[in-house]
Amino acid sequence: MNAVSRAGRTSVCIRGRLHWPLAEGSPRSVRHTQSHRSASFASRASGNLDTTTLLGTGAFAVAAMSALAPANPLRLPILPALQPVVQHALRVLPLQCEEATVKASSAAGSSMQPPVVDKIPEDTFRPGNGSTTRLYQFESCPFCRKVRGCLDYHRIPYEIVEVHPLNKAEVKDFSPDYKKVPIIRIETTDGQQMQLRDSKTIVNALLGSNNPGVAPAVPPPTATPSTGKMWPPTKEPEKATSGTVEEQWVHWTDAVLVQCIVLNVYRTFGESAETFRYLLTHPNFSWIQARSAAWSGTAVMWAVANRRKKTYEVPDVRVALYEAVGSFAAAVRTGGGRFLGGDKPGAVDFNVYGILRSAEACQTERDLLASCADIHPWYDAMNEVVGPSKAVNLDAVKRG
């Protein structure tokens, strides 16, 4: 399931069907019909302002609406001249921290565009070889947290490069053809460079031949009462039964667990704001850059989560998350080891761990750990073997 495309379709729906109440309180649909003045304003703004400033204006409008109606800010009327700006923010904002099919490039690459690979040379991370690793990420992205957990497990020092979700300036010079994260970029002491894309590819490359898969007794994933519209995946139902049990569980993490996390961390407007709060104190972004991303992201992802809740017909998103986590914990117990991989964690373990860690310091994490005692043995074991973060600039990010 491609959550990015879902987010994109959701934002289109939002733009095409925003309901602005009339003076009497009866709703009216706005379908891309703006006054001449509004269109003129949007045209001039787009021509005279850079993207971040333009979106910052839209973010201020969204924030003002939010302050007036925190329960449903997108139903408030705003100045007609600002409607195109807010709609532009809604159009470009959905965060692309999702996966796409990535093929390794056989091209040599250039100094600005390192070749894309799906395997890492054996001695790259040998202690003392002086290679440098940078992880380009969104802090709250579950796909990025999969990679961080695996880097920490292997005790690989790395630098976190937070990508601005609106302009993505940090990756344009070496990855202009790929608009998503995570990406890791490696430079060796002999001048070789490479980049890896897609979290599953990166996790598999880091584990290499040391990936234990899943324990022999582990059963395949199944749907729970609240996740029946997620699993099997609607578009690719064969993923629920084809391939190895490990491959089925990897597909399950994206089709079910990622969706449950998205539904929960953006469940309410307040929780959505909590998820994006780290941007407000990030040292790499200016005041306007931080707030344009945080405020617009809060509004858009809250709307996306509410749309997905209806699509998946989930009555209670917390219950759906607890059921999904409980089914994974039961599979670990059936497997008979500390991890789904048995005595040591495998690719599925790192996928699940990263997804859950993306809710770090948020209400979703607090509620999950308080309500799901069954996950504690596995979660505590993962915390133990992953260990402390090896990010050299971890203090730059403040969560929650």
Tab-separated table of C-alpha atoms in Angstrom, residues 108-121 124-125 129-137 144 147-148 151 156-163 168-178 180-189 191-198 201-203 205-206 392:
chain	number	residue	atom	x	y	z
A	108	ALA	CA	29.077	5.256	-11.811
A	109	GLY	CA	27.369	8.402	-10.549
A	110	SER	CA	29.034	11.754	-10.041
A	111	SER	CA	30.492	13.617	-7.104
A	112	MET	CA	27.105	15.279	-6.625
A	113	GLN	CA	24.998	12.169	-7.333
A	114	PRO	CA	26.464	9.045	-5.738
A	115	PRO	CA	25.300	5.798	-7.347
A	116	VAL	CA	22.230	4.130	-5.878
A	117	VAL	CA	23.053	0.662	-4.536
A	118	ASP	CA	21.182	-2.039	-2.653
A	119	LYS	CA	24.184	-3.698	-1.005
A	120	ILE	CA	27.005	-2.296	1.132
A	121	PRO	CA	30.622	-3.461	0.640
A	124	THR	CA	32.562	-0.267	4.787
A	125	PHE	CA	31.780	-0.023	8.496
A	129	ASN	CA	38.180	2.816	8.376
A	130	GLY	CA	36.945	6.416	8.630
A	131	SER	CA	33.796	6.145	6.498
A	132	THR	CA	31.016	8.658	7.181
A	133	THR	CA	27.298	7.925	7.105
A	134	ARG	CA	24.472	10.441	6.856
A	135	LEU	CA	20.808	9.583	7.306
A	136	TYR	CA	18.386	11.929	5.543
A	137	GLN	CA	15.102	11.681	7.368
A	144	CYS	CA	13.189	6.477	8.843
A	147	VAL	CA	16.787	2.556	9.568
A	148	ARG	CA	17.899	4.366	12.724
A	151	LEU	CA	22.185	1.609	12.436
A	156	ILE	CA	27.457	2.578	13.217
A	157	PRO	CA	28.012	6.291	13.945
A	158	TYR	CA	25.879	8.475	11.692
A	159	GLU	CA	24.765	12.049	11.260
A	160	ILE	CA	21.047	12.843	11.163
A	161	VAL	CA	20.156	15.303	8.406
A	162	GLU	CA	16.599	16.520	8.934
A	163	VAL	CA	14.968	17.164	5.568
A	168	LYS	CA	13.505	19.138	0.577
A	169	ALA	CA	16.570	21.281	-0.098
A	170	GLU	CA	18.850	18.919	1.813
A	171	VAL	CA	18.622	16.129	-0.797
A	172	LYS	CA	18.228	18.051	-4.044
A	173	ASP	CA	21.928	18.193	-4.876
A	174	PHE	CA	22.594	14.427	-4.773
A	175	SER	CA	19.126	12.895	-5.175
A	176	PRO	CA	17.117	15.159	-7.497
A	177	ASP	CA	15.144	12.227	-8.943
A	178	TYR	CA	13.923	10.876	-5.605
A	180	LYS	CA	11.291	10.539	-0.445
A	181	VAL	CA	13.128	9.546	2.719
A	182	PRO	CA	14.905	7.694	4.222
A	183	ILE	CA	18.130	7.911	2.253
A	184	ILE	CA	21.531	7.030	3.644
A	185	ARG	CA	24.644	8.442	2.021
A	186	ILE	CA	28.003	6.803	2.671
A	187	GLU	CA	31.455	8.216	1.907
A	188	THR	CA	34.544	6.079	2.351
A	189	THR	CA	38.102	7.229	3.035
A	191	GLY	CA	36.650	8.709	-1.976
A	192	GLN	CA	33.913	6.238	-2.884
A	193	GLN	CA	30.332	7.382	-2.364
A	194	MET	CA	27.041	5.546	-2.472
A	195	GLN	CA	23.441	6.068	-1.472
A	196	LEU	CA	20.726	3.628	-0.448
A	197	ARG	CA	17.001	4.356	-0.665
A	198	ASP	CA	13.864	2.716	0.760
A	201	THR	CA	16.326	-2.073	1.187
A	202	ILE	CA	18.505	-0.268	3.737
A	203	VAL	CA	17.596	-2.607	6.611
A	205	ALA	CA	21.628	-4.184	3.315
A	206	LEU	CA	22.696	-3.447	6.904
A	392	VAL	CA	26.449	12.064	16.512
